[in-house]
């Protein structure tokens, strides 16, 4: 498809799409396929790849951060903000120590990319999300935890002039 994302995705309500996945085998592939399907325009490959990587690391963070009951589910929301920016939000209805983990990852990431000697596996995934995304917002409130990663693809200067 060609043209502005707003036109191409106009049939979608507010360009906002959601998926709920479990934390069992196969769910990560379902999530990656879901994110990949959101990109229908030619020329979005770099943004699509970054979005898939961010979604993967958000999933890995959630999976490594807590118990794995059979009924546990993760909610992901995908939204195009404009032609070059999208967001992926992970939310889950359970409390976590999100503030402490984010502080630990930020502190460990100040000098270099942290290693497994410094951070746990879920914290390493969170560090990757921070590295791959342009911004990361978080909240924990009334038993719900949410992380929202914003990803922007800036076209080359030549492409911006056309």
PDB file of C-alpha atoms in Angstrom:
ATOM      1  CA  UNK A   1       0.000   0.000   0.000  1.00  0.00           C
ATOM      2  CA  UNK A   2       1.094   3.552  -0.686  1.00  0.00           C
ATOM      3  CA  UNK A   3       0.128   6.860   0.924  1.00  0.00           C
ATOM      4  CA  UNK A   4      -0.209   8.309   4.393  1.00  0.00           C
ATOM      5  CA  UNK A   5      -0.686   5.791   7.186  1.00  0.00           C
ATOM      6  CA  UNK A   6      -3.761   7.703   8.355  1.00  0.00           C
ATOM      7  CA  UNK A   7      -5.501   6.944   5.049  1.00  0.00           C
ATOM      8  CA  UNK A   8      -4.289   3.374   4.786  1.00  0.00           C
ATOM      9  CA  UNK A   9      -5.304   2.571   8.346  1.00  0.00           C
ATOM     10  CA  UNK A  10      -8.439   4.749   8.325  1.00  0.00           C
ATOM     11  CA  UNK A  11     -10.660   1.717   8.576  1.00  0.00           C
ATOM     12  CA  UNK A  12      -9.136   0.959  11.966  1.00  0.00           C
ATOM     13  CA  UNK A  13     -10.554   2.784  14.982  1.00  0.00           C
ATOM     14  CA  UNK A  14      -8.005   5.408  16.055  1.00  0.00           C
ATOM     15  CA  UNK A  15      -5.163   3.318  14.537  1.00  0.00           C
ATOM     16  CA  UNK A  16      -5.170   1.446  17.857  1.00  0.00           C
ATOM     17  CA  UNK A  17      -5.027  -2.339  17.916  1.00  0.00           C
ATOM     18  CA  UNK A  18      -4.846  -4.797  20.801  1.00  0.00           C
ATOM     19  CA  UNK A  19      -3.905  -8.409  21.378  1.00  0.00           C
ATOM     20  CA  UNK A  20      -3.927 -10.590  24.477  1.00  0.00           C
ATOM     21  CA  UNK A  21      -1.439 -13.431  24.733  1.00  0.00           C
ATOM     22  CA  UNK A  22      -0.609 -15.996  27.344  1.00  0.00           C
ATOM     23  CA  UNK A  23       2.893 -16.561  28.638  1.00  0.00           C
ATOM     24  CA  UNK A  24       3.181 -20.119  27.290  1.00  0.00           C
ATOM     25  CA  UNK A  25       5.176 -21.503  24.356  1.00  0.00           C
ATOM     26  CA  UNK A  26       4.088 -20.101  21.025  1.00  0.00           C
ATOM     27  CA  UNK A  27       2.745 -16.847  22.428  1.00  0.00           C
ATOM     28  CA  UNK A  28       5.869 -14.885  21.527  1.00  0.00           C
ATOM     29  CA  UNK A  29       5.601 -15.954  17.887  1.00  0.00           C
ATOM     30  CA  UNK A  30       1.919 -14.926  17.884  1.00  0.00           C
ATOM     31  CA  UNK A  31       2.915 -11.511  19.246  1.00  0.00           C
ATOM     32  CA  UNK A  32       5.682 -11.036  16.661  1.00  0.00           C
ATOM     33  CA  UNK A  33       3.315 -12.022  13.833  1.00  0.00           C
ATOM     34  CA  UNK A  34       0.711  -9.582  15.172  1.00  0.00           C
ATOM     35  CA  UNK A  35       3.208  -6.680  15.270  1.00  0.00           C
ATOM     36  CA  UNK A  36       4.516  -7.509  11.782  1.00  0.00           C
ATOM     37  CA  UNK A  37       0.965  -7.450  10.371  1.00  0.00           C
ATOM     38  CA  UNK A  38       0.467  -3.857  11.554  1.00  0.00           C
ATOM     39  CA  UNK A  39       2.878  -2.613   8.895  1.00  0.00           C
ATOM     40  CA  UNK A  40       1.133  -2.626   5.543  1.00  0.00           C
ATOM     41  CA  UNK A  41       2.988   0.132   3.699  1.00  0.00           C
ATOM     42  CA  UNK A  42       6.101  -0.282   1.647  1.00  0.00           C
ATOM     43  CA  UNK A  43       9.134   1.439   3.125  1.00  0.00           C
ATOM     44  CA  UNK A  44       8.377   0.633   6.782  1.00  0.00           C
ATOM     45  CA  UNK A  45      10.757  -2.318   7.121  1.00  0.00           C
ATOM     46  CA  UNK A  46      13.205  -0.679   9.543  1.00  0.00           C
ATOM     47  CA  UNK A  47      10.410   0.550  11.827  1.00  0.00           C
ATOM     48  CA  UNK A  48       8.695  -2.851  11.598  1.00  0.00           C
ATOM     49  CA  UNK A  49      11.871  -4.679  12.644  1.00  0.00           C
ATOM     50  CA  UNK A  50      12.460  -2.351  15.608  1.00  0.00           C
ATOM     51  CA  UNK A  51       8.828  -2.710  16.693  1.00  0.00           C
ATOM     52  CA  UNK A  52       9.099  -6.516  16.597  1.00  0.00           C
ATOM     53  CA  UNK A  53      12.305  -6.404  18.669  1.00  0.00           C
ATOM     54  CA  UNK A  54      10.718  -4.061  21.232  1.00  0.00           C
ATOM     55  CA  UNK A  55       7.607  -6.255  21.503  1.00  0.00           C
ATOM     56  CA  UNK A  56       9.817  -9.342  21.923  1.00  0.00           C
ATOM     57  CA  UNK A  57      11.784  -7.749  24.751  1.00  0.00           C
ATOM     58  CA  UNK A  58       8.611  -6.468  26.444  1.00  0.00           C
ATOM     59  CA  UNK A  59       7.255 -10.024  26.331  1.00  0.00           C
ATOM     60  CA  UNK A  60      10.531 -11.442  27.685  1.00  0.00           C
ATOM     61  CA  UNK A  61      10.529  -8.855  30.476  1.00  0.00           C
ATOM     62  CA  UNK A  62       6.996  -9.785  31.521  1.00  0.00           C
ATOM     63  CA  UNK A  63       7.655 -13.513  31.235  1.00  0.00           C
ATOM     64  CA  UNK A  64      10.760 -13.297  33.401  1.00  0.00           C
ATOM     65  CA  UNK A  65       9.087 -11.014  35.910  1.00  0.00           C
ATOM     66  CA  UNK A  66       6.808 -13.240  37.944  1.00  0.00           C
ATOM     67  CA  UNK A  67       5.217 -16.614  38.206  1.00  0.00           C
ATOM     68  CA  UNK A  68       3.739 -18.434  35.246  1.00  0.00           C
ATOM     69  CA  UNK A  69       0.195 -19.501  36.154  1.00  0.00           C
ATOM     70  CA  UNK A  70      -1.691 -21.106  33.276  1.00  0.00           C
ATOM     71  CA  UNK A  71      -4.255 -18.281  33.150  1.00  0.00           C
ATOM     72  CA  UNK A  72      -1.729 -15.398  33.144  1.00  0.00           C
ATOM     73  CA  UNK A  73      -2.201 -13.093  30.161  1.00  0.00           C
ATOM     74  CA  UNK A  74      -0.395 -10.083  28.789  1.00  0.00           C
ATOM     75  CA  UNK A  75      -2.164  -7.290  26.953  1.00  0.00           C
ATOM     76  CA  UNK A  76      -0.382  -5.502  24.117  1.00  0.00           C
ATOM     77  CA  UNK A  77      -1.663  -2.406  22.343  1.00  0.00           C
ATOM     78  CA  UNK A  78      -0.149  -1.140  19.117  1.00  0.00           C
ATOM     79  CA  UNK A  79      -0.758   2.359  17.791  1.00  0.00           C
ATOM     80  CA  UNK A  80       0.546   4.451  14.930  1.00  0.00           C
ATOM     81  CA  UNK A  81       1.049   7.969  16.235  1.00  0.00           C
ATOM     82  CA  UNK A  82       2.009   9.383  12.837  1.00  0.00           C
ATOM     83  CA  UNK A  83       3.672   8.208   9.628  1.00  0.00           C
ATOM     84  CA  UNK A  84       7.020   7.629  11.325  1.00  0.00           C
ATOM     85  CA  UNK A  85       6.121   6.807  14.941  1.00  0.00           C
ATOM     86  CA  UNK A  86       4.382   3.948  16.684  1.00  0.00           C
ATOM     87  CA  UNK A  87       3.917   2.824  20.255  1.00  0.00           C
ATOM     88  CA  UNK A  88       3.654  -0.584  21.848  1.00  0.00           C
ATOM     89  CA  UNK A  89       2.118  -0.852  25.302  1.00  0.00           C
ATOM     90  CA  UNK A  90       2.357  -3.898  27.535  1.00  0.00           C
ATOM     91  CA  UNK A  91      -0.132  -4.041  30.380  1.00  0.00           C
ATOM     92  CA  UNK A  92      -0.876  -6.697  32.915  1.00  0.00           C
ATOM     93  CA  UNK A  93      -3.260  -6.853  35.826  1.00  0.00           C
ATOM     94  CA  UNK A  94      -0.815  -7.651  38.584  1.00  0.00           C
ATOM     95  CA  UNK A  95       1.530  -5.701  40.764  1.00  0.00           C
ATOM     96  CA  UNK A  96       5.258  -5.657  40.110  1.00  0.00           C
ATOM     97  CA  UNK A  97       8.295  -3.852  41.428  1.00  0.00           C
ATOM     98  CA  UNK A  98       8.483  -1.893  38.186  1.00  0.00           C
ATOM     99  CA  UNK A  99       9.837   1.369  39.624  1.00  0.00           C
ATOM    100  CA  UNK A 100      12.727  -0.409  41.343  1.00  0.00           C
ATOM    101  CA  UNK A 101      13.576  -2.453  38.240  1.00  0.00           C
ATOM    102  CA  UNK A 102      13.578   0.602  35.970  1.00  0.00           C
ATOM    103  CA  UNK A 103      15.820   2.506  38.381  1.00  0.00           C
ATOM    104  CA  UNK A 104      18.206  -0.456  38.613  1.00  0.00           C
ATOM    105  CA  UNK A 105      18.379  -0.825  34.819  1.00  0.00           C
ATOM    106  CA  UNK A 106      18.918   2.909  34.272  1.00  0.00           C
ATOM    107  CA  UNK A 107      21.678   2.987  36.886  1.00  0.00           C
ATOM    108  CA  UNK A 108      23.369  -0.076  35.389  1.00  0.00           C
ATOM    109  CA  UNK A 109      23.077   1.336  31.846  1.00  0.00           C
ATOM    110  CA  UNK A 110      24.775   4.664  32.527  1.00  0.00           C
ATOM    111  CA  UNK A 111      28.274   3.534  31.599  1.00  0.00           C
ATOM    112  CA  UNK A 112      27.716   0.629  29.190  1.00  0.00           C
ATOM    113  CA  UNK A 113      25.226  -2.002  28.151  1.00  0.00           C
ATOM    114  CA  UNK A 114      24.601  -4.065  31.293  1.00  0.00           C
ATOM    115  CA  UNK A 115      25.495  -7.739  31.502  1.00  0.00           C
ATOM    116  CA  UNK A 116      23.961 -10.787  33.146  1.00  0.00           C
ATOM    117  CA  UNK A 117      26.414 -10.329  36.007  1.00  0.00           C
ATOM    118  CA  UNK A 118      24.673  -7.072  36.948  1.00  0.00           C
ATOM    119  CA  UNK A 119      21.045  -7.616  35.924  1.00  0.00           C
ATOM    120  CA  UNK A 120      18.586 -10.499  35.979  1.00  0.00           C
ATOM    121  CA  UNK A 121      17.215 -11.886  32.713  1.00  0.00           C
ATOM    122  CA  UNK A 122      14.012  -9.807  32.849  1.00  0.00           C
ATOM    123  CA  UNK A 123      16.018  -6.675  33.655  1.00  0.00           C
ATOM    124  CA  UNK A 124      18.277  -7.325  30.643  1.00  0.00           C
ATOM    125  CA  UNK A 125      15.145  -7.426  28.470  1.00  0.00           C
ATOM    126  CA  UNK A 126      14.018  -4.144  29.987  1.00  0.00           C
ATOM    127  CA  UNK A 127      17.459  -2.657  29.199  1.00  0.00           C
ATOM    128  CA  UNK A 128      17.020  -3.714  25.569  1.00  0.00           C
ATOM    129  CA  UNK A 129      13.594  -2.044  25.415  1.00  0.00           C
ATOM    130  CA  UNK A 130      15.153   1.160  26.737  1.00  0.00           C
ATOM    131  CA  UNK A 131      17.937   0.943  24.156  1.00  0.00           C
ATOM    132  CA  UNK A 132      15.654   0.176  21.179  1.00  0.00           C
ATOM    133  CA  UNK A 133      12.868   2.646  21.926  1.00  0.00           C
ATOM    134  CA  UNK A 134      12.942   6.425  21.730  1.00  0.00           C
ATOM    135  CA  UNK A 135      11.047   6.763  24.991  1.00  0.00           C
ATOM    136  CA  UNK A 136       9.642   4.470  27.640  1.00  0.00           C
ATOM    137  CA  UNK A 137       6.825   5.418  29.961  1.00  0.00           C
ATOM    138  CA  UNK A 138       5.642   3.264  32.843  1.00  0.00           C
ATOM    139  CA  UNK A 139       2.999   3.164  35.519  1.00  0.00           C
ATOM    140  CA  UNK A 140       1.872   0.885  38.270  1.00  0.00           C
ATOM    141  CA  UNK A 141      -1.507   1.690  39.710  1.00  0.00           C
ATOM    142  CA  UNK A 142      -4.226  -0.280  41.480  1.00  0.00           C
ATOM    143  CA  UNK A 143      -2.835  -3.664  40.536  1.00  0.00           C
ATOM    144  CA  UNK A 144      -2.136  -2.832  36.884  1.00  0.00           C
ATOM    145  CA  UNK A 145       1.327  -2.430  35.438  1.00  0.00           C
ATOM    146  CA  UNK A 146       1.929  -0.797  32.059  1.00  0.00           C
ATOM    147  CA  UNK A 147       5.001  -0.065  29.946  1.00  0.00           C
ATOM    148  CA  UNK A 148       4.683   2.019  26.782  1.00  0.00           C
ATOM    149  CA  UNK A 149       7.580   2.119  24.321  1.00  0.00           C
ATOM    150  CA  UNK A 150       7.588   4.729  21.578  1.00  0.00           C
ATOM    151  CA  UNK A 151       9.539   4.007  18.386  1.00  0.00           C
ATOM    152  CA  UNK A 152      10.302   6.552  15.677  1.00  0.00           C
ATOM    153  CA  UNK A 153      11.759   5.984  12.242  1.00  0.00           C
ATOM    154  CA  UNK A 154      13.363   9.076  10.823  1.00  0.00           C
ATOM    155  CA  UNK A 155      13.682   8.867   7.052  1.00  0.00           C
ATOM    156  CA  UNK A 156      16.933   9.879   5.408  1.00  0.00           C
ATOM    157  CA  UNK A 157      17.330  13.603   4.622  1.00  0.00           C
ATOM    158  CA  UNK A 158      16.878  12.819   0.926  1.00  0.00           C
ATOM    159  CA  UNK A 159      13.559  11.097   1.553  1.00  0.00           C
ATOM    160  CA  UNK A 160      12.315  13.995   3.701  1.00  0.00           C
ATOM    161  CA  UNK A 161      12.889  16.438   0.812  1.00  0.00           C
ATOM    162  CA  UNK A 162      10.654  14.513  -1.590  1.00  0.00           C
TER     163      UNK A 162
END
